[in-house]
Amino acid sequence: MVAVASVGLLSGCAGGSSAAAGSKDTTLQLGWIANVENMGPYTALDSGYFKDRGVDVAVAPGGPSVTVEPMVVSGKALVGLTSADIAAKAILAGAPLKIVAATLQTNPTSVMSLANAPVNTLKDLEGKRLCIQTSGLETMKTVLKANKIDLGKVKFVTADFDPSPLVTGQCDAFTSFLNNQPITLAAQGVKTKVFPLSDYGYNVVADALVVSDKTLADPKKRAAVVKIISALAEGWRKALDNTDTATQLIVDKYGKNQHLDLKQQTLGAKTYLDLVQTDETKHNGLLSISDATVKANIATLNLLGTGITADQLFDTSLIADAKPVR
């Protein structure tokens, strides 16, 4: 998941509706709540794409109290959505898992500033105050060091995920997500300047599909995962082709108990056009993981000190079998 709190696009409490019978053998465990971050899975569910492929999938919403990896390892979920860095840490700690597909090809972690006082590059952070969440501080420092930014010239200001400190002048830039805080402020009429850390070598796929090694070794379960990948890709294709309809589906049905703001969700849904689809997915299919993506992710994770190998983290053979839509 791309987990943040306090704003509507990627926040809320655990809950929501799975709206599927299914069983633990075919549960898709989301990392976050039923909002537009998960419009692909819910569109696939609502459109019958899982059943069309012969799998009765239960889509289980996540939230701040949900940790995906243990649920997949224990068999409570067949597939879970997580991020490459979190999965890597779990694997190195002994969890028998592999990433088999990836929703967000571009990581949405970004630096946001006000449009009337823009911070345009990482270098521009020197001499500035950067609001940042404690959980992301070491990652940010590593990225800054890798790009030869003088850490002594950047003042780090501890903040949560609420972007109001930027608006009130408590900092000059804010660590955000492309599909979150900028959208929150845009809905309030506040214009911002945003650039992703992926422009500076931070390449970590998110909302990645993770399964257990036991599942991969079981022909029947592996086949079910292949079908789920295929159905999810088709769901994302439909959602991306008409984000307004997908947003309405989430707000009115699957995320109804989250009391989501339609305007904010509609704006946020459009950001996924560039996060989910890239030149590589246009060639290989949505949710695919190319050799270049694997290489970039391993390089980033090693930069962060993870020390994991491609074979430990990824199994891209299921993508080839799923033949996902582009």
Tab-separated table of C-alpha atoms in Angstrom:
chain	number	residue	atom	x	y	z
A	1	MET	CA	0.000	0.000	0.000
A	2	VAL	CA	0.881	3.618	-0.106
A	3	ALA	CA	-0.180	4.338	3.406
A	4	VAL	CA	-0.812	7.775	4.765
A	5	ALA	CA	-3.251	9.177	7.254
A	6	SER	CA	-5.498	12.198	7.692
A	7	VAL	CA	-6.564	12.859	4.116
A	8	GLY	CA	-9.290	11.177	2.135
A	9	LEU	CA	-7.563	9.646	-0.846
A	10	LEU	CA	-5.352	7.243	1.035
A	11	SER	CA	-6.686	7.397	4.528
A	12	GLY	CA	-9.372	6.280	6.890
A	13	CYS	CA	-9.983	3.361	9.148
A	14	ALA	CA	-9.856	-0.261	8.228
A	15	GLY	CA	-13.157	-1.473	6.925
A	16	GLY	CA	-15.188	-1.138	3.787
A	17	SER	CA	-17.009	-3.793	1.838
A	18	SER	CA	-15.399	-6.773	0.151
A	19	ALA	CA	-18.660	-7.490	-1.679
A	20	ALA	CA	-17.531	-10.972	-2.584
A	21	ALA	CA	-18.267	-14.366	-1.132
A	22	GLY	CA	-14.996	-16.162	-1.862
A	23	SER	CA	-12.853	-17.918	0.737
A	24	LYS	CA	-9.432	-17.453	2.245
A	25	ASP	CA	-8.077	-19.550	-0.623
A	26	THR	CA	-8.963	-16.764	-3.034
A	27	THR	CA	-8.825	-13.634	-0.877
A	28	LEU	CA	-7.152	-10.555	-2.293
A	29	GLN	CA	-5.976	-8.530	0.697
A	30	LEU	CA	-5.678	-4.831	-0.084
A	31	GLY	CA	-3.120	-2.730	1.712
A	32	TRP	CA	-5.450	0.212	2.095
A	33	ILE	CA	-9.113	1.099	2.316
A	34	ALA	CA	-11.771	0.998	-0.374
A	35	ASN	CA	-11.000	4.225	-2.214
A	36	VAL	CA	-9.692	5.129	-5.664
A	37	GLU	CA	-6.281	3.670	-4.870
A	38	ASN	CA	-8.102	0.354	-5.263
A	39	MET	CA	-10.475	1.241	-8.097
A	40	GLY	CA	-8.838	-1.414	-10.286
A	41	PRO	CA	-9.607	-4.367	-7.981
A	42	TYR	CA	-13.140	-3.144	-7.264
A	43	THR	CA	-13.852	-2.494	-10.940
A	44	ALA	CA	-12.654	-6.036	-11.693
A	45	LEU	CA	-14.903	-7.386	-8.936
A	46	ASP	CA	-17.942	-5.353	-10.002
A	47	SER	CA	-17.475	-6.232	-13.664
A	48	GLY	CA	-17.225	-9.956	-12.987
A	49	TYR	CA	-13.693	-10.286	-14.342
A	50	PHE	CA	-12.608	-12.709	-11.606
A	51	LYS	CA	-15.603	-14.985	-12.100
A	52	ASP	CA	-15.115	-14.822	-15.861
A	53	ARG	CA	-11.773	-16.511	-15.248
A	54	GLY	CA	-13.170	-19.083	-12.866
A	55	VAL	CA	-11.983	-17.636	-9.566
A	56	ASP	CA	-14.353	-16.458	-6.839
A	57	VAL	CA	-12.272	-13.716	-5.265
A	58	ALA	CA	-13.012	-11.932	-2.007
A	59	VAL	CA	-11.552	-8.424	-2.011
A	60	ALA	CA	-10.662	-7.514	1.568
A	61	PRO	CA	-9.979	-3.830	2.329
A	62	GLY	CA	-6.997	-2.930	4.459
A	63	GLY	CA	-6.138	0.062	6.585
A	64	PRO	CA	-3.657	1.343	9.167
A	65	SER	CA	-4.160	-1.714	11.377
A	66	VAL	CA	-3.589	-4.237	8.569
A	67	THR	CA	-0.190	-5.772	7.837
A	68	VAL	CA	-0.388	-7.672	4.592
A	69	GLU	CA	2.676	-9.919	4.657
A	70	PRO	CA	1.698	-12.080	7.691
A	71	MET	CA	-1.765	-12.611	6.228
A	72	VAL	CA	-0.286	-13.980	3.010
A	73	VAL	CA	2.296	-16.131	4.789
A	74	SER	CA	-0.372	-17.603	7.090
A	75	GLY	CA	-2.713	-18.382	4.197
A	76	LYS	CA	-5.429	-16.009	5.337
A	77	ALA	CA	-5.028	-14.307	1.950
A	78	LEU	CA	-3.896	-15.809	-1.336
A	79	VAL	CA	-2.616	-12.472	-2.664
A	80	GLY	CA	-1.774	-9.231	-0.888
A	81	LEU	CA	-0.914	-5.714	-1.979
A	82	THR	CA	2.233	-4.185	-0.523
A	83	SER	CA	5.318	-2.230	-1.573
A	84	ALA	CA	8.699	-3.577	-2.622
A	85	ASP	CA	10.588	-2.103	0.321
A	86	ILE	CA	8.197	-3.548	2.924
A	87	ALA	CA	8.140	-6.928	1.180
A	88	ALA	CA	11.945	-6.958	0.996
A	89	LYS	CA	12.282	-6.406	4.741
A	90	ALA	CA	9.779	-9.180	5.434
A	91	ILE	CA	11.568	-11.610	3.137
A	92	LEU	CA	14.959	-10.887	4.676
A	93	ALA	CA	13.373	-11.480	8.071
A	94	GLY	CA	12.345	-14.961	6.938
A	95	ALA	CA	8.943	-14.511	5.273
A	96	PRO	CA	8.645	-16.921	2.291
A	97	LEU	CA	7.175	-14.427	-0.184
A	98	LYS	CA	7.606	-13.157	-3.732
A	99	ILE	CA	6.317	-10.136	-5.618
A	100	VAL	CA	4.631	-11.358	-8.808
A	101	ALA	CA	3.107	-8.166	-10.261
A	102	ALA	CA	3.003	-4.436	-9.531
A	103	THR	CA	0.187	-1.918	-9.765
A	104	LEU	CA	2.003	1.377	-9.197
A	105	GLN	CA	4.938	1.372	-11.585
A	106	THR	CA	5.963	4.854	-10.466
A	107	ASN	CA	6.306	5.399	-6.743
A	108	PRO	CA	4.168	8.391	-5.700
A	109	THR	CA	6.503	9.605	-2.921
A	110	SER	CA	7.231	13.230	-3.756
A	111	VAL	CA	8.229	16.673	-2.580
A	112	MET	CA	5.483	19.305	-2.607
A	113	SER	CA	5.724	23.066	-2.267
A	114	LEU	CA	3.375	25.977	-2.821
A	115	ALA	CA	3.130	27.167	-6.417
A	116	ASN	CA	3.864	30.752	-5.398
A	117	ALA	CA	7.071	29.656	-3.610
A	118	PRO	CA	8.152	26.583	-5.552
A	119	VAL	CA	10.887	24.130	-4.655
A	120	ASN	CA	11.633	22.695	-8.069
A	121	THR	CA	14.471	20.240	-7.426
A	122	LEU	CA	16.160	18.329	-4.615
A	123	LYS	CA	19.035	20.821	-4.789
A	124	ASP	CA	16.546	23.585	-4.035
A	125	LEU	CA	15.924	21.972	-0.642
A	126	GLU	CA	19.250	23.297	0.561
A	127	GLY	CA	18.507	26.244	2.808
A	128	LYS	CA	14.863	25.212	3.106
A	129	ARG	CA	12.630	23.630	5.758
A	130	LEU	CA	11.269	20.226	4.755
A	131	CYS	CA	8.258	18.827	6.604
A	132	ILE	CA	8.632	15.065	6.762
A	133	GLN	CA	7.074	12.119	8.544
A	134	THR	CA	9.345	10.269	10.961
A	135	SER	CA	8.821	6.995	9.095
A	136	GLY	CA	10.276	8.459	5.897
A	137	LEU	CA	13.183	10.429	7.303
A	138	GLU	CA	15.961	7.884	6.770
A	139	THR	CA	14.780	7.120	3.245
A	140	MET	CA	14.748	10.814	2.379
A	141	LYS	CA	18.217	11.332	3.828
A	142	THR	CA	19.524	8.398	1.788
A	143	VAL	CA	18.030	9.792	-1.424
A	144	LEU	CA	19.451	13.245	-0.678
A	145	LYS	CA	22.919	11.832	-0.009
A	146	ALA	CA	22.806	9.791	-3.213
A	147	ASN	CA	22.062	13.000	-5.111
A	148	LYS	CA	24.877	14.897	-3.361
A	149	ILE	CA	22.590	17.205	-1.399
A	150	ASP	CA	24.205	18.705	1.714
A	151	LEU	CA	22.065	17.377	4.587
A	152	GLY	CA	23.449	20.059	6.848
A	153	LYS	CA	21.724	22.662	4.714
A	154	VAL	CA	18.275	21.036	4.919
A	155	LYS	CA	16.183	21.657	8.039
A	156	PHE	CA	13.936	18.663	8.708
A	157	VAL	CA	10.654	19.505	10.435
A	158	THR	CA	8.707	16.575	11.895
A	159	ALA	CA	5.139	16.451	10.601
A	160	ASP	CA	2.344	13.958	10.094
A	161	PHE	CA	0.549	13.482	6.776
A	162	ASP	CA	-1.658	16.576	7.077
A	163	PRO	CA	-0.240	19.192	4.642
A	164	SER	CA	-1.510	22.205	6.599
A	165	PRO	CA	1.998	23.093	7.950
A	166	LEU	CA	3.028	23.866	4.378
A	167	VAL	CA	0.046	26.140	3.843
A	168	THR	CA	0.559	27.953	7.153
A	169	GLY	CA	4.250	28.585	6.474
A	170	GLN	CA	5.783	26.196	8.999
A	171	CYS	CA	7.903	24.669	6.231
A	172	ASP	CA	8.943	25.411	2.658
A	173	ALA	CA	8.402	21.910	1.278
A	174	PHE	CA	6.443	18.837	2.335
A	175	THR	CA	7.087	15.140	1.818
A	176	SER	CA	3.903	13.931	0.144
A	177	PHE	CA	2.377	11.481	-2.294
A	178	LEU	CA	1.502	12.529	-5.848
A	179	ASN	CA	-1.939	10.978	-5.441
A	180	ASN	CA	-2.683	12.422	-2.026
A	181	GLN	CA	-1.791	15.747	-0.413
A	182	PRO	CA	-1.492	17.748	-3.664
A	183	ILE	CA	-4.997	16.568	-4.536
A	184	THR	CA	-6.282	17.449	-1.084
A	185	LEU	CA	-4.951	20.990	-1.444
A	186	ALA	CA	-6.111	21.314	-5.059
A	187	ALA	CA	-9.654	20.483	-3.929
A	188	GLN	CA	-9.321	23.392	-1.491
A	189	GLY	CA	-8.087	25.741	-4.216
A	190	VAL	CA	-4.424	25.671	-3.128
A	191	LYS	CA	-1.997	25.345	-6.042
A	192	THR	CA	1.199	23.374	-5.518
A	193	LYS	CA	4.412	22.368	-7.256
A	194	VAL	CA	5.247	18.663	-6.960
A	195	PHE	CA	8.059	16.423	-8.177
A	196	PRO	CA	8.451	12.678	-7.498
A	197	LEU	CA	11.508	11.135	-5.872
A	198	SER	CA	11.501	8.646	-8.742
A	199	ASP	CA	13.060	11.468	-10.781
A	200	TYR	CA	16.044	11.104	-8.461
A	201	GLY	CA	16.495	7.345	-8.420
A	202	TYR	CA	13.887	6.302	-5.867
A	203	ASN	CA	12.336	3.367	-7.716
A	204	VAL	CA	10.144	1.159	-5.533
A	205	VAL	CA	6.994	-0.407	-6.978
A	206	ALA	CA	3.909	-0.049	-4.798
A	207	ASP	CA	0.594	-1.864	-4.475
A	208	ALA	CA	2.626	-4.843	-5.630
A	209	LEU	CA	1.044	-8.295	-5.630
A	210	VAL	CA	2.777	-10.583	-3.153
A	211	VAL	CA	2.179	-14.322	-2.722
A	212	SER	CA	3.752	-17.059	-0.635
A	213	ASP	CA	6.362	-19.480	-1.918
A	214	LYS	CA	3.951	-22.265	-0.949
A	215	THR	CA	1.360	-20.819	-3.339
A	216	LEU	CA	3.921	-20.655	-6.129
A	217	ALA	CA	4.767	-24.317	-5.575
A	218	ASP	CA	1.111	-25.394	-5.761
A	219	PRO	CA	0.030	-25.624	-9.440
A	220	LYS	CA	-3.657	-25.026	-8.641
A	221	LYS	CA	-3.025	-21.970	-6.458
A	222	ARG	CA	-0.433	-20.590	-8.841
A	223	ALA	CA	-2.959	-20.856	-11.672
A	224	ALA	CA	-5.486	-18.945	-9.559
A	225	VAL	CA	-2.977	-16.144	-8.998
A	226	VAL	CA	-2.327	-15.957	-12.738
A	227	LYS	CA	-6.068	-15.513	-13.300
A	228	ILE	CA	-6.252	-12.846	-10.588
A	229	ILE	CA	-3.419	-10.886	-12.218
A	230	SER	CA	-5.222	-11.065	-15.557
A	231	ALA	CA	-8.536	-9.924	-14.045
A	232	LEU	CA	-6.919	-7.089	-12.074
A	233	ALA	CA	-5.185	-5.788	-15.171
A	234	GLU	CA	-8.504	-5.735	-17.021
A	235	GLY	CA	-10.115	-3.999	-14.046
A	236	TRP	CA	-7.430	-1.342	-14.037
A	237	ARG	CA	-7.761	-0.905	-17.789
A	238	LYS	CA	-11.479	-0.225	-17.465
A	239	ALA	CA	-10.975	2.076	-14.471
A	240	LEU	CA	-8.239	4.096	-16.161
A	241	ASP	CA	-10.294	4.412	-19.348
A	242	ASN	CA	-13.091	6.073	-17.370
A	243	THR	CA	-11.849	7.307	-14.014
A	244	ASP	CA	-15.052	9.252	-13.310
A	245	THR	CA	-17.179	6.098	-13.521
A	246	ALA	CA	-14.666	4.140	-11.436
A	247	THR	CA	-14.653	6.892	-8.808
A	248	GLN	CA	-18.443	6.915	-8.612
A	249	LEU	CA	-18.397	3.134	-8.117
A	250	ILE	CA	-16.023	3.474	-5.175
A	251	VAL	CA	-17.783	6.423	-3.543
A	252	ASP	CA	-21.309	5.059	-3.957
A	253	LYS	CA	-20.723	1.349	-3.367
A	254	TYR	CA	-17.478	-0.181	-2.194
A	255	GLY	CA	-16.210	2.770	-0.166
A	256	LYS	CA	-19.601	4.047	0.912
A	257	ASN	CA	-18.943	3.618	4.611
A	258	GLN	CA	-15.764	5.674	4.288
A	259	HIS	CA	-17.842	8.786	3.462
A	260	LEU	CA	-15.393	9.741	0.725
A	261	ASP	CA	-15.405	13.177	-0.859
A	262	LEU	CA	-16.418	12.775	-4.517
A	263	LYS	CA	-14.518	15.821	-5.785
A	264	GLN	CA	-11.324	14.810	-4.048
A	265	GLN	CA	-11.604	11.185	-5.140
A	266	THR	CA	-12.311	12.224	-8.734
A	267	LEU	CA	-9.202	14.404	-8.852
A	268	GLY	CA	-7.150	11.703	-7.192
A	269	ALA	CA	-8.285	8.984	-9.583
A	270	LYS	CA	-6.775	10.844	-12.529
A	271	THR	CA	-3.308	10.747	-10.957
A	272	TYR	CA	-3.252	6.987	-11.382
A	273	LEU	CA	-3.090	7.342	-15.155
A	274	ASP	CA	0.642	8.063	-14.889
A	275	LEU	CA	1.326	5.895	-11.843
A	276	VAL	CA	-0.169	2.642	-13.132
A	277	GLN	CA	0.633	2.848	-16.824
A	278	THR	CA	4.042	3.590	-18.319
A	279	ASP	CA	5.770	3.020	-21.634
A	280	GLU	CA	6.768	-0.416	-20.342
A	281	THR	CA	3.223	-1.432	-19.387
A	282	LYS	CA	1.994	-0.225	-22.769
A	283	HIS	CA	4.312	-2.849	-24.222
A	284	ASN	CA	4.177	-5.603	-21.585
A	285	GLY	CA	0.715	-5.104	-20.070
A	286	LEU	CA	-0.630	-3.490	-16.913
A	287	LEU	CA	0.795	-4.804	-13.619
A	288	SER	CA	3.796	-6.241	-15.449
A	289	ILE	CA	7.309	-6.141	-14.023
A	290	SER	CA	9.990	-5.675	-16.664
A	291	ASP	CA	13.660	-6.564	-16.296
A	292	ALA	CA	14.401	-2.840	-16.167
A	293	THR	CA	11.903	-2.388	-13.321
A	294	VAL	CA	13.464	-5.248	-11.368
A	295	LYS	CA	16.947	-3.804	-11.845
A	296	ALA	CA	15.849	-0.305	-10.785
A	297	ASN	CA	14.055	-1.591	-7.692
A	298	ILE	CA	16.988	-3.717	-6.554
A	299	ALA	CA	19.346	-0.770	-7.067
A	300	THR	CA	17.119	1.466	-4.941
A	301	LEU	CA	16.670	-1.133	-2.200
A	302	ASN	CA	20.408	-1.733	-2.052
A	303	LEU	CA	20.951	2.028	-1.855
A	304	LEU	CA	18.625	1.984	1.156
A	305	GLY	CA	20.743	-0.745	2.704
A	306	THR	CA	18.289	-3.613	2.214
A	307	GLY	CA	20.724	-5.909	0.443
A	308	ILE	CA	18.157	-8.129	-1.273
A	309	THR	CA	18.580	-9.839	-4.651
A	310	ALA	CA	16.158	-9.948	-7.557
A	311	ASP	CA	15.630	-13.710	-7.168
A	312	GLN	CA	14.770	-13.275	-3.497
A	313	LEU	CA	12.175	-10.570	-4.157
A	314	PHE	CA	10.582	-11.175	-7.561
A	315	ASP	CA	8.994	-13.936	-9.599
A	316	THR	CA	7.956	-12.474	-12.950
A	317	SER	CA	6.950	-15.760	-14.560
A	318	LEU	CA	3.281	-15.353	-13.609
A	319	ILE	CA	3.030	-12.130	-15.601
A	320	ALA	CA	4.109	-13.998	-18.715
A	321	ASP	CA	1.373	-16.573	-18.131
A	322	ALA	CA	-1.296	-13.965	-17.302
A	323	LYS	CA	-0.735	-11.994	-20.504
A	324	PRO	CA	-2.298	-8.825	-18.953
A	325	VAL	CA	-4.068	-6.277	-21.085
A	326	ARG	CA	-2.129	-3.150	-21.976
